[in-house]
Amino acid sequence: MSEHNISSRESINYSQESNIAALAAAMSDTSRMKILCALMDGKAWTATELSSIADIAASTTSSHLSRLLKANLVTCLSQGRHRYFRLYNHSIASLLENMMGVAFQVNNPSRLKVPKELLKARTCYDHLAGDIAVKLYDSLVKNKWINDEGSDLTIQGKEKLLQLGVPIDAKTKRKKCCPCLDWSERKFHVGGHLGSSLLDFFENNNWIKRVPGYREVIITSKGHKELHRHFFIDE
């Protein structure tokens, strides 16, 4: 290999490492991580709302959001006079979920501080996570609604979900279905287009209720019955 090629490769590697370091630096603040974790509910928030969640002054929140915007960790949506912030894309949500998994060690004392309700059911950006979501994934695989790898719907699965009323977009540019490692259960739950569609369906049909301002999700009495009826989930 020529010296020129070696030099080019070293330059690319250095640039990549610098970018990783810059991304890590943008996340290396407790208040900024509070903002990012709040945005894991998949919704768009105003700076004022994020200021309240992170428990910091409005001016400080503005500074943190500027840093997160510059690092492409969040994006800003303007609607009239209001500005809303949300995670930049699904990749950032996946990165945060993986980081939570690393931080959430089995023997870590912080495990005891996590509310049981959050472990039971919560949002993972635009899909369902927690114990109930893992049981849902296992049921979909066991009953052959998705393949063993969790990467796609089966013909039977498409028919069953469409009959139930779950919207399935055959032309979606996202992964139709994918296994997402649950940080608290250390098993897979359903991600991708299917995961997002299921969460919307559950919420629109009053199977679940979101807790405003939090990732926590409450399974309604109707939801318990319907999850058992259609997905054979026993709690």
Short mmCIF file of C-alpha atoms in Angstrom, two decimals:
data_model
loop_
_atom_site.label_atom_id
_atom_site.label_comp_id
_atom_site.label_asym_id
_atom_site.label_seq_id
_atom_site.Cartn_x
_atom_site.Cartn_y
_atom_site.Cartn_z
CA MET A 1 0.00 0.00 0.00
CA SER A 2 1.38 3.41 -0.95
CA GLU A 3 2.18 6.13 1.59
CA HIS A 4 -0.55 8.26 0.01
CA ASN A 5 -3.21 5.58 0.62
CA ILE A 6 -2.02 5.05 4.19
CA SER A 7 -2.16 8.78 4.82
CA SER A 8 -5.69 9.01 3.36
CA ARG A 9 -6.91 6.12 5.50
CA GLU A 10 -5.40 7.65 8.63
CA SER A 11 -7.09 10.94 7.79
CA ILE A 12 -10.49 9.24 7.39
CA ASN A 13 -10.06 7.32 10.64
CA TYR A 14 -9.03 10.47 12.49
CA SER A 15 -12.05 12.33 11.12
CA GLN A 16 -14.37 9.50 12.18
CA GLU A 17 -12.85 9.35 15.65
CA SER A 18 -13.14 13.12 15.98
CA ASN A 19 -16.81 12.97 15.02
CA ILE A 20 -17.46 10.25 17.60
CA ALA A 21 -15.66 12.29 20.25
CA ALA A 22 -17.69 15.38 19.34
CA LEU A 23 -20.94 13.40 19.59
CA ALA A 24 -19.94 12.01 22.97
CA ALA A 25 -19.00 15.50 24.18
CA ALA A 26 -22.40 16.84 23.15
CA MET A 27 -24.05 14.14 25.28
CA SER A 28 -21.70 14.43 28.26
CA ASP A 29 -23.96 16.59 30.40
CA THR A 30 -26.69 15.45 32.76
CA SER A 31 -29.13 18.18 31.73
CA ARG A 32 -28.66 17.44 28.03
CA MET A 33 -29.21 13.75 28.70
CA LYS A 34 -32.42 14.59 30.57
CA ILE A 35 -33.58 16.48 27.49
CA LEU A 36 -32.67 13.61 25.16
CA CYS A 37 -34.34 11.01 27.39
CA ALA A 38 -37.52 13.11 27.57
CA LEU A 39 -37.60 13.18 23.77
CA MET A 40 -37.53 9.37 23.74
CA ASP A 41 -41.32 9.48 24.02
CA GLY A 42 -41.34 10.30 20.30
CA LYS A 43 -43.13 13.62 20.70
CA ALA A 44 -41.98 17.16 19.92
CA TRP A 45 -41.43 19.45 22.92
CA THR A 46 -41.02 23.20 23.35
CA ALA A 47 -37.93 24.63 25.02
CA THR A 48 -40.11 25.72 27.96
CA GLU A 49 -41.40 22.18 28.49
CA LEU A 50 -37.90 20.73 28.26
CA SER A 51 -36.66 23.36 30.69
CA SER A 52 -39.21 22.17 33.24
CA ILE A 53 -38.33 18.50 32.72
CA ALA A 54 -34.58 19.09 33.02
CA ASP A 55 -35.19 21.47 35.95
CA ILE A 56 -32.94 24.17 34.53
CA ALA A 57 -33.33 27.82 33.59
CA ALA A 58 -34.75 28.75 30.18
CA SER A 59 -31.48 30.41 29.12
CA THR A 60 -29.53 27.29 30.06
CA THR A 61 -31.99 25.10 28.16
CA SER A 62 -31.55 27.26 25.07
CA SER A 63 -27.78 26.80 25.27
CA HIS A 64 -28.11 23.04 25.67
CA LEU A 65 -30.52 22.78 22.75
CA SER A 66 -28.14 24.74 20.54
CA ARG A 67 -25.40 22.24 21.40
CA LEU A 68 -27.69 19.29 20.65
CA LEU A 69 -28.83 20.84 17.38
CA LYS A 70 -25.25 21.42 16.27
CA ALA A 71 -24.44 17.78 16.98
CA ASN A 72 -27.51 16.59 15.00
CA LEU A 73 -28.91 14.91 18.06
CA VAL A 74 -32.15 16.87 17.90
CA THR A 75 -34.02 18.77 15.21
CA CYS A 76 -36.22 21.85 15.43
CA LEU A 77 -39.69 22.18 13.94
CA SER A 78 -41.27 25.62 13.57
CA GLN A 79 -45.04 25.97 13.75
CA GLY A 80 -46.18 29.56 13.64
CA ARG A 81 -44.53 31.39 16.51
CA HIS A 82 -43.64 28.20 18.31
CA ARG A 83 -40.55 26.01 18.00
CA TYR A 84 -40.62 22.35 18.85
CA PHE A 85 -37.72 19.98 19.39
CA ARG A 86 -37.53 16.24 18.82
CA LEU A 87 -34.84 13.59 18.32
CA TYR A 88 -33.02 13.91 15.00
CA ASN A 89 -34.00 10.44 13.75
CA HIS A 90 -34.55 6.79 14.69
CA SER A 91 -30.80 6.15 14.78
CA ILE A 92 -30.38 8.60 17.65
CA ALA A 93 -33.25 6.93 19.50
CA SER A 94 -31.58 3.53 19.02
CA LEU A 95 -28.27 4.93 20.27
CA LEU A 96 -29.92 6.27 23.43
CA GLU A 97 -31.75 3.00 24.03
CA ASN A 98 -28.47 1.08 23.75
CA MET A 99 -26.77 3.50 26.13
CA MET A 100 -29.56 2.97 28.64
CA GLY A 101 -28.99 -0.76 28.36
CA VAL A 102 -25.28 -0.39 29.09
CA ALA A 103 -25.98 1.89 32.06
CA PHE A 104 -28.72 -0.37 33.39
CA GLN A 105 -26.65 -3.21 34.79
CA VAL A 106 -28.27 -6.09 36.65
CA ASN A 107 -26.27 -5.40 39.81
CA ASN A 108 -26.44 -1.64 39.52
CA PRO A 109 -28.20 -0.05 42.53
CA SER A 110 -29.93 2.37 40.16
CA ARG A 111 -32.10 -0.55 38.97
CA LEU A 112 -34.01 -0.35 42.24
CA LYS A 113 -34.80 3.31 41.60
CA VAL A 114 -36.57 2.68 38.29
CA PRO A 115 -40.37 2.78 38.78
CA LYS A 116 -42.03 -0.59 38.28
CA GLU A 117 -44.55 1.04 35.96
CA LEU A 118 -41.73 2.17 33.66
CA LEU A 119 -40.32 -1.35 33.56
CA LYS A 120 -43.78 -2.71 32.77
CA ALA A 121 -44.53 -0.53 29.74
CA ARG A 122 -42.99 2.59 28.23
CA THR A 123 -42.27 4.19 24.89
CA CYS A 124 -39.02 3.57 23.05
CA TYR A 125 -39.27 6.61 20.76
CA ASP A 126 -42.12 5.52 18.46
CA HIS A 127 -42.77 1.98 19.65
CA LEU A 128 -43.62 0.10 22.82
CA ALA A 129 -40.98 -1.18 25.24
CA GLY A 130 -40.79 -2.90 28.61
CA ASP A 131 -42.03 -6.24 29.90
CA ILE A 132 -45.33 -6.10 27.99
CA ALA A 133 -43.55 -5.29 24.71
CA VAL A 134 -41.15 -8.21 25.12
CA LYS A 135 -44.12 -10.55 25.68
CA LEU A 136 -45.74 -9.11 22.56
CA TYR A 137 -42.61 -9.80 20.49
CA ASP A 138 -42.37 -13.37 21.82
CA SER A 139 -46.04 -13.93 20.96
CA LEU A 140 -45.62 -12.63 17.41
CA VAL A 141 -42.70 -15.00 16.83
CA LYS A 142 -44.33 -17.99 18.54
CA ASN A 143 -47.56 -17.59 16.56
CA LYS A 144 -45.62 -16.97 13.34
CA TRP A 145 -46.91 -13.46 12.71
CA ILE A 146 -43.28 -12.38 12.21
CA ASN A 147 -40.35 -14.54 11.19
CA ASP A 148 -37.92 -16.08 13.70
CA GLU A 149 -35.40 -13.27 13.13
CA GLY A 150 -38.04 -10.62 13.78
CA SER A 151 -37.08 -8.90 10.53
CA ASP A 152 -40.36 -9.17 8.60
CA LEU A 153 -44.04 -10.00 8.81
CA THR A 154 -45.25 -13.37 7.59
CA ILE A 155 -48.19 -13.63 5.18
CA GLN A 156 -50.30 -14.88 8.09
CA GLY A 157 -49.13 -11.98 10.24
CA LYS A 158 -50.07 -9.38 7.62
CA GLU A 159 -53.54 -10.89 7.24
CA LYS A 160 -54.15 -11.05 10.99
CA LEU A 161 -52.96 -7.49 11.65
CA LEU A 162 -54.92 -6.03 8.76
CA GLN A 163 -58.05 -7.84 9.99
CA LEU A 164 -57.42 -6.35 13.43
CA GLY A 165 -57.09 -2.89 11.91
CA VAL A 166 -53.36 -2.30 12.39
CA PRO A 167 -52.17 -0.12 9.46
CA ILE A 168 -49.36 -1.74 7.45
CA ASP A 169 -47.65 0.39 4.81
CA ALA A 170 -46.15 -1.92 2.19
CA LYS A 171 -44.23 1.01 0.67
CA THR A 172 -42.60 2.23 3.87
CA LYS A 173 -38.92 3.18 3.58
CA ARG A 174 -38.31 2.06 7.14
CA LYS A 175 -37.54 -1.50 8.13
CA LYS A 176 -40.88 -3.29 8.06
CA CYS A 177 -40.06 -4.93 11.35
CA CYS A 178 -36.95 -5.30 13.45
CA PRO A 179 -35.96 -6.68 16.85
CA CYS A 180 -34.99 -3.91 19.27
CA LEU A 181 -33.09 -4.93 22.41
CA ASP A 182 -35.04 -3.83 25.48
CA TRP A 183 -32.69 -2.18 27.98
CA SER A 184 -34.53 -3.37 31.09
CA GLU A 185 -35.57 -6.85 29.98
CA ARG A 186 -32.46 -7.61 27.91
CA LYS A 187 -34.70 -9.31 25.37
CA PHE A 188 -36.21 -8.09 22.11
CA HIS A 189 -39.28 -5.97 21.59
CA VAL A 190 -40.78 -4.94 18.23
CA GLY A 191 -39.26 -1.96 16.41
CA GLY A 192 -39.43 -0.57 12.89
CA HIS A 193 -42.63 0.26 11.02
CA LEU A 194 -44.58 -2.54 12.71
CA GLY A 195 -43.58 -1.37 16.18
CA SER A 196 -44.67 2.18 15.39
CA SER A 197 -47.97 1.03 13.85
CA LEU A 198 -48.77 -1.15 16.85
CA LEU A 199 -48.12 1.67 19.31
CA ASP A 200 -50.39 4.02 17.36
CA PHE A 201 -53.08 1.34 17.11
CA PHE A 202 -52.94 0.57 20.84
CA GLU A 203 -53.20 4.25 21.74
CA ASN A 204 -55.93 5.10 19.22
CA ASN A 205 -58.04 2.18 20.41
CA ASN A 206 -57.59 2.94 24.10
CA TRP A 207 -55.56 -0.17 24.84
CA ILE A 208 -52.92 2.05 26.38
CA LYS A 209 -52.69 5.55 27.81
CA ARG A 210 -49.57 7.67 27.86
CA VAL A 211 -48.57 9.55 30.99
CA PRO A 212 -48.10 13.19 29.88
CA GLY A 213 -44.49 14.30 30.20
CA TYR A 214 -43.12 10.79 30.79
CA ARG A 215 -42.25 7.67 28.81
CA GLU A 216 -44.45 5.58 31.07
CA VAL A 217 -47.41 3.86 29.43
CA ILE A 218 -50.46 2.51 31.25
CA ILE A 219 -52.22 -0.59 29.94
CA THR A 220 -55.97 0.00 30.26
CA SER A 221 -58.44 -2.64 31.41
CA LYS A 222 -59.57 -2.90 27.79
CA GLY A 223 -55.94 -3.26 26.73
CA HIS A 224 -55.33 -6.16 29.10
CA LYS A 225 -58.33 -8.00 27.66
CA GLU A 226 -57.51 -7.27 24.03
CA LEU A 227 -53.81 -8.12 24.36
CA HIS A 228 -54.81 -11.47 25.78
CA ARG A 229 -57.54 -12.00 23.18
CA HIS A 230 -55.54 -11.12 20.07
CA PHE A 231 -51.91 -11.66 21.09
CA PHE A 232 -52.35 -14.32 23.79
CA ILE A 233 -50.47 -12.25 26.36
CA ASP A 234 -50.94 -13.30 29.99
CA GLU A 235 -49.47 -11.14 32.72
#
